Amino acid sequence: MQTAIATDYEAVIGLEVHAQLLTATKAFCRCSTQYGAAPNTNVCPVCLGHPGALPVLNRQVVEYTLRMGIATGCTIRPRSRFARKNYFYPDLPKGYQISQYDDPICYGGAVEIELDEGITKRIGITRIHMEEDAGKSIHDLDIDTLVDLNRCGVPLIEIVSEPDIRSPREAALYLQEIRQMVVYLGICDGNMEEGSLRCDANVSVRLRGSDRFGTKTEVKNLNSFRNVEKALAYEIERQIATIERGGTIIQETRMWDAATQQTRPMRTKEFAHDYRYFPEPDLVPVVVSDEWIERVRSHLPELPLARKRRLQHQYGIPAYDAGVLVADRAIAEYFERTCASLPSPTPDRYKLVSNWIMTDVLRVIGERKISIAEFSIAPERLAELVELQATQTINSRIAKELFAEMLSNPASPGKLVAERGVVQVSDTTFIEQLVERALSENPDTIDKWRNGKTNVLGFLVGQVMKYSHGKANPTLVRQQLLERLGTSDGVPG
Ligand code: ADP
Ligand code: ZN
Ligand code: MG
């Protein structure tokens, strides 16, 4: 038998993503979903599974699930049911989880991911169903296992993808897209560190060209995009190596261990029948009317990828910029509001706005750990700053200084410019004088220039800027210097 090499294989990946819904109360009782409350305070007979306590479905859970279902182009089942998934765990007091099984509320959709600029791929969505979360077990070595049941009954959606993903990078892009979507839709905070968004990855490998899937493993405990990529890369390599050694892949659940950067077996795969699924007898079917679906559809916000494309076209900014801006809906809005405030909107100004946001604005809100809503420079003021810059009233160095001052000074940039007397000087006679001074104070530069040392130009511009305390218009300075110096070996005059 001929041995294959690693590149002869391809990976097949399907993700199961759990997103915690941003409802104020739990899925089947009126307990608060507040994160970080004192242990076992957000509980009641329903979510603790006391005998005789009856669940009642929170309508908001359906509303939020519909948003994601419709946003991903799923078919919505007019009538779906809940099921009990039975298993034992200390953080599951009822002994079963209320989930959906045979007939999930949403099925058959797709999400588009962008692999490279302009190259997109559709990842099928098998289903999206509603379910409740379990509590948390805290394994404290000094005490014992502690159980906090606050999270019991918190609503989740599970988004199951088709096995359409072919690489760890595609998996990360898909997960990123899902995260952006749920955040845009306002149904989940998307926080992977706090567990509001969790991902299990199913992965198998097969020889390229094969039309059959290999045996898959399911990798759990992937709490960041990096971990998803790293765990999948590890697992793909492990599976290929196993097959190459003549071994077989066991269908099992594995755990990503970030400390050792490896996956390790957790348990052999459980099958659906292990869970003894049966219809939840305490809940009526979930009925969704066409009117409800239409109402949700008509209120959907513009989704991230669509918005990214629109920003590229409408403002003529590069794909990279658009991607950074739409990563956060509020940032995208800040960008658009700033552009809308420009007195004379032009593509070069849009690009300046984008530059300011991508560098200085994001840096400041990152450093201060604040949201854009708390950022002290409102879109209107940033637009004014950009306008001053675009009309060359101030140069970019002064603009940076102004920006820094505007952070703590609420005055308009126009007023600050007037106060500081930093209006850019474009007066030719004034600049001529400074150009002469720069040349006479540095007589050797002329020879250097003639001998092709073109970097003296930058030096001379710098000198003039210094003499003018940064106020001279650098474009004019450069122009005048070039005229004065004439042609060099390196640069035409
Ligand atoms: P299970 O019955 O083990 O839960 P499912 O058919 O429900 O498996 O699929 C669970 C996830 O695994 C889905 O995201 C699906 O796309 C993915 N998946 C199914 N088969 C494979 C495979 N052979 N390789 C990789 N992923 C797979
Ligand atoms: Zn409760
Ligand atoms: Mg399954």
JSON list of N, CA and C and ligand atoms in Angstrom, two decimals, residues 26 29-31 42-44 46-47, ligand 2:
[
{"chain": "A", "resi": 26, "resn": "LYS", "atom": "N", "xyz": [-35.09, 33.99, 32.85]},
{"chain": "A", "resi": 26, "resn": "LYS", "atom": "CA", "xyz": [-34.74, 32.68, 32.31]},
{"chain": "A", "resi": 26, "resn": "LYS", "atom": "C", "xyz": [-35.78, 32.16, 31.32]},
{"chain": "A", "resi": 29, "resn": "CYS", "atom": "N", "xyz": [-38.86, 30.29, 33.66]},
{"chain": "A", "resi": 29, "resn": "CYS", "atom": "CA", "xyz": [-39.31, 30.81, 34.95]},
{"chain": "A", "resi": 29, "resn": "CYS", "atom": "C", "xyz": [-38.95, 32.29, 34.96]},
{"chain": "A", "resi": 30, "resn": "ARG", "atom": "N", "xyz": [-39.29, 32.97, 36.06]},
{"chain": "A", "resi": 30, "resn": "ARG", "atom": "CA", "xyz": [-39.08, 34.41, 36.05]},
{"chain": "A", "resi": 30, "resn": "ARG", "atom": "C", "xyz": [-37.80, 34.84, 36.76]},
{"chain": "A", "resi": 31, "resn": "CYS", "atom": "N", "xyz": [-36.92, 33.89, 37.05]},
{"chain": "A", "resi": 31, "resn": "CYS", "atom": "CA", "xyz": [-35.66, 34.23, 37.70]},
{"chain": "A", "resi": 31, "resn": "CYS", "atom": "C", "xyz": [-34.80, 35.10, 36.78]},
{"chain": "A", "resi": 42, "resn": "ASN", "atom": "N", "xyz": [-30.35, 33.32, 42.17]},
{"chain": "A", "resi": 42, "resn": "ASN", "atom": "CA", "xyz": [-31.31, 33.45, 41.08]},
{"chain": "A", "resi": 42, "resn": "ASN", "atom": "C", "xyz": [-31.94, 32.09, 40.78]},
{"chain": "A", "resi": 43, "resn": "VAL", "atom": "N", "xyz": [-32.64, 31.58, 41.74]},
{"chain": "A", "resi": 43, "resn": "VAL", "atom": "CA", "xyz": [-33.23, 30.25, 41.56]},
{"chain": "A", "resi": 43, "resn": "VAL", "atom": "C", "xyz": [-34.66, 30.21, 42.11]},
{"chain": "A", "resi": 44, "resn": "CYS", "atom": "N", "xyz": [-35.44, 29.25, 41.63]},
{"chain": "A", "resi": 44, "resn": "CYS", "atom": "CA", "xyz": [-36.82, 29.09, 42.09]},
{"chain": "A", "resi": 44, "resn": "CYS", "atom": "C", "xyz": [-37.21, 27.62, 41.91]},
{"chain": "A", "resi": 46, "resn": "VAL", "atom": "N", "xyz": [-39.00, 26.17, 39.81]},
{"chain": "A", "resi": 46, "resn": "VAL", "atom": "CA", "xyz": [-39.01, 25.69, 38.41]},
{"chain": "A", "resi": 46, "resn": "VAL", "atom": "C", "xyz": [-37.60, 25.34, 37.95]},
{"chain": "A", "resi": 47, "resn": "CYS", "atom": "N", "xyz": [-36.68, 26.29, 38.11]},
{"chain": "A", "resi": 47, "resn": "CYS", "atom": "CA", "xyz": [-35.34, 26.00, 37.57]},
{"chain": "A", "resi": 47, "resn": "CYS", "atom": "C", "xyz": [-34.55, 25.04, 38.48]},
{"chain": "B", "resi": 2, "resn": "ZN", "atom": "ZN", "xyz": [-36.21, 29.99, 38.33]}
]
